[in-house]
mmCIF file of C-alpha atoms in Angstrom:
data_model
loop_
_atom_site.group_PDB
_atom_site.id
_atom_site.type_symbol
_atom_site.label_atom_id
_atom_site.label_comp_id
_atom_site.label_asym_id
_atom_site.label_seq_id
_atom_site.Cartn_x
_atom_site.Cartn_y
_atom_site.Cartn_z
ATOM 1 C CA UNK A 1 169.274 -52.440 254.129
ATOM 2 C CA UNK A 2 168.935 -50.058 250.999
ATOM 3 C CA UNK A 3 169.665 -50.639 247.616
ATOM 4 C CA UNK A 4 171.323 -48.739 245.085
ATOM 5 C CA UNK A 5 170.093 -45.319 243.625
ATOM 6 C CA UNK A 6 168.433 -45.363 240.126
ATOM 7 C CA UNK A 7 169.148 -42.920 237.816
ATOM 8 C CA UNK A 8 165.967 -41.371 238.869
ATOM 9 C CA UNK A 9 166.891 -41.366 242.280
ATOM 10 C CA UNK A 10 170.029 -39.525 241.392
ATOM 11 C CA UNK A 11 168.360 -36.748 239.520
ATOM 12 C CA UNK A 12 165.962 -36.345 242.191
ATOM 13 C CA UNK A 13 168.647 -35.930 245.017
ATOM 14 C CA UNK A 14 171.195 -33.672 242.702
ATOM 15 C CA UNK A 15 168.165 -31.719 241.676
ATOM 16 C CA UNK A 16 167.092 -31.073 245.768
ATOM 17 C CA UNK A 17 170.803 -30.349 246.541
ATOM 18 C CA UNK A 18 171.497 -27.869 243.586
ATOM 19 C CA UNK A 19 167.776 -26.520 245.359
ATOM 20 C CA UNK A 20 169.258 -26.689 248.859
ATOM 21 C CA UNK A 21 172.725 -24.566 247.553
ATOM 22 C CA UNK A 22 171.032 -21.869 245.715
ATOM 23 C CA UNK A 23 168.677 -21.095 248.920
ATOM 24 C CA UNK A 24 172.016 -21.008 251.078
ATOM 25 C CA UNK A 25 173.381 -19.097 248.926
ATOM 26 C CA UNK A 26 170.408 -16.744 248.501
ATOM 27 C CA UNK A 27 170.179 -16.730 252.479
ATOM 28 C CA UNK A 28 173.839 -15.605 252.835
ATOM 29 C CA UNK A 29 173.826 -13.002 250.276
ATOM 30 C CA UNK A 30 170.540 -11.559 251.774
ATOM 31 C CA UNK A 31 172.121 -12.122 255.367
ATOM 32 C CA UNK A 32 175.403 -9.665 254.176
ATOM 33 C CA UNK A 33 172.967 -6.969 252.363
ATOM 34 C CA UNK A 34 171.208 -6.430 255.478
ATOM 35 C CA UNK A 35 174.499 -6.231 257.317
ATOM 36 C CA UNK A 36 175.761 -3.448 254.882
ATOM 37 C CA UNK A 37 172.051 -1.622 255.092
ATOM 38 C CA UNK A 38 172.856 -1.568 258.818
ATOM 39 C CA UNK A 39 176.374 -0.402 258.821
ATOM 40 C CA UNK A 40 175.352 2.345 256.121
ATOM 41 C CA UNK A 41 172.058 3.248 258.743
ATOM 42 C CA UNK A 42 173.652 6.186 260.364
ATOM 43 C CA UNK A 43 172.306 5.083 264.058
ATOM 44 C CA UNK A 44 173.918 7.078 266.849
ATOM 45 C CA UNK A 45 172.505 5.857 270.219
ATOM 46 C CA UNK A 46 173.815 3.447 272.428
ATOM 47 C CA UNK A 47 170.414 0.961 272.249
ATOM 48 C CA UNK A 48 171.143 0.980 268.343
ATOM 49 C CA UNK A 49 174.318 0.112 268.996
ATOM 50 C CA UNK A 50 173.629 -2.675 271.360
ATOM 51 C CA UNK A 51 170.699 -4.127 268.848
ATOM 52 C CA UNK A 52 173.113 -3.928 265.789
ATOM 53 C CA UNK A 53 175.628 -5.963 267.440
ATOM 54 C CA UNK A 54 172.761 -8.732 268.441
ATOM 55 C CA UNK A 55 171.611 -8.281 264.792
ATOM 56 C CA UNK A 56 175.083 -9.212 263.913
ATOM 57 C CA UNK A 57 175.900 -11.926 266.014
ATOM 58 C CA UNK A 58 172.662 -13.626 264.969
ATOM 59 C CA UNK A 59 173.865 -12.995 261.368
ATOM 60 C CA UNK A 60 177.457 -14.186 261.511
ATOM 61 C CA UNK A 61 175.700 -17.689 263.480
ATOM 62 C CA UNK A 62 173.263 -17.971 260.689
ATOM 63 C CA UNK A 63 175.929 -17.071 257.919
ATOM 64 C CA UNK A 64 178.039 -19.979 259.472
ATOM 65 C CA UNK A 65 174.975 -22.612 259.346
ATOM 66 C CA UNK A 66 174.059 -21.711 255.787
ATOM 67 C CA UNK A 67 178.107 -22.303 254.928
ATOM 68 C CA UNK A 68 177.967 -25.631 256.034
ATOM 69 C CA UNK A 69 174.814 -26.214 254.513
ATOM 70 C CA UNK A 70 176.655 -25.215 250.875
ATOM 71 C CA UNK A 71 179.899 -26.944 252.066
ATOM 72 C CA UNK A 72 177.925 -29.945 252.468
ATOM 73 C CA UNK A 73 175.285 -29.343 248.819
ATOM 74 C CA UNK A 74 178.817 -28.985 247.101
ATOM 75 C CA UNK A 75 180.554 -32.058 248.513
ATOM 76 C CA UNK A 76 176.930 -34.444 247.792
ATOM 77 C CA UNK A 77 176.588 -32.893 244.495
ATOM 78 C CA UNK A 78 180.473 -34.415 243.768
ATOM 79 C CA UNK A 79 179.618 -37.432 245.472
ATOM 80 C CA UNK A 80 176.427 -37.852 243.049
ATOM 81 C CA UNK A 81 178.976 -37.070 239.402
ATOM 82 C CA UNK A 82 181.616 -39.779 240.820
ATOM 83 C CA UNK A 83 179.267 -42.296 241.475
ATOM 84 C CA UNK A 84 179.581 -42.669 245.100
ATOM 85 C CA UNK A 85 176.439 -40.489 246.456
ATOM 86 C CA UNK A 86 174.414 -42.381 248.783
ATOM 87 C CA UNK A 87 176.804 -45.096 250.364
ATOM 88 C CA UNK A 88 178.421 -44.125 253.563
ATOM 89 C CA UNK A 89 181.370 -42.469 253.427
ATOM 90 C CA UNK A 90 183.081 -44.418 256.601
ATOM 91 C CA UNK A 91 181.361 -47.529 255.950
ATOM 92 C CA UNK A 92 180.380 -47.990 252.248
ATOM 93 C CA UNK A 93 176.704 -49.132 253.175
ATOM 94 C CA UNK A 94 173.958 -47.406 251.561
ATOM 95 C CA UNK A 95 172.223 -44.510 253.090
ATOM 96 C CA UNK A 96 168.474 -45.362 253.572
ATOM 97 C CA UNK A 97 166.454 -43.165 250.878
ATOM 98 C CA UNK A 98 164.295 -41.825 253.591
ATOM 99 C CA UNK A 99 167.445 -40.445 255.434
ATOM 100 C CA UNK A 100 168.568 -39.263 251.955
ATOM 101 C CA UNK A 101 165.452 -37.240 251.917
ATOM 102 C CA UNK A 102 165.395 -35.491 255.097
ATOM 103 C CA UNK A 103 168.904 -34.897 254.844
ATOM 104 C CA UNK A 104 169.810 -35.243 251.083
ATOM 105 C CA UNK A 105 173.663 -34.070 251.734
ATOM 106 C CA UNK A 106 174.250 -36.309 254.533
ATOM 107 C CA UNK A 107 177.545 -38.384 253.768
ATOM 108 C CA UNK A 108 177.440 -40.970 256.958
ATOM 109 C CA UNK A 109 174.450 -43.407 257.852
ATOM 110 C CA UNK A 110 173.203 -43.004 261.260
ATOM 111 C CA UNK A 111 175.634 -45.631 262.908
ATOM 112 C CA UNK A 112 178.550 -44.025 261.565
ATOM 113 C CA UNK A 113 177.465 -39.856 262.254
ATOM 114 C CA UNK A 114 177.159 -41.321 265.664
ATOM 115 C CA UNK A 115 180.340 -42.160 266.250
ATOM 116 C CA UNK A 116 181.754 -39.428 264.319
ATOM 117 C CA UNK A 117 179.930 -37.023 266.712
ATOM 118 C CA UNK A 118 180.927 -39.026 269.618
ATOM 119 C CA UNK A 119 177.417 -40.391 270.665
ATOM 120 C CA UNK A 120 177.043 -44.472 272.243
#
């Protein structure tokens, strides 16, 4: 069982996730400037066609991922300024700190993100 975040602790974790949104950010504005560079490319053949649409796929899938990564940052980052960051959202026990740092914008322990993703 974990104990409760120090101070330090907190500044450690809001520091990563401030760290974690500015690089999803970064990632999704690069993602949509490469998107316009290809749209503005002028390609004319069918195999362009058929690689800009892969291009785009992939983009749109890793645009998603890097949303939910923010989503998440934003939602830890509020947890951290009303006191609540590292308990368990569905449960209220703390988050081990070693979970915390693999996955600093988690909001469940494992028990509970099992069940909320439907696993035994």
């Amino acid at each position: 069982m974990s104990d409760a975040l120090t101070k330090q602790d907190l500044d450690h974790f809001a520091r990563e996730l401030r760290r974690l949104l500015g690089d999803a950010t970064g990632t999704s504005d690069r993602i949509r400037r490469e998107s316009l560079d290809m749209e503005g490319g002028g390609r004319d053949t069918q195999g362009d066609a058929g690689s800009d649409a892969e291009f785009e796929e992939v983009d749109l899938d890793a645009l998603e991922v890097e949303g939910a990564v923010a989503e998440a940052a934003v939602a830890a980052l509020r947890r951290v300024v009303d006191g609540t960051y590292g308990r368990c959202i569905e449960c209220g026990v703390w988050i081990p700190r070693g979970r915390l740092e693999v996955v600093p914008y988690t909001a469940r322990c494992v028990s509970c993100r099992a069940i909320a993703e439907g696993q035994p």
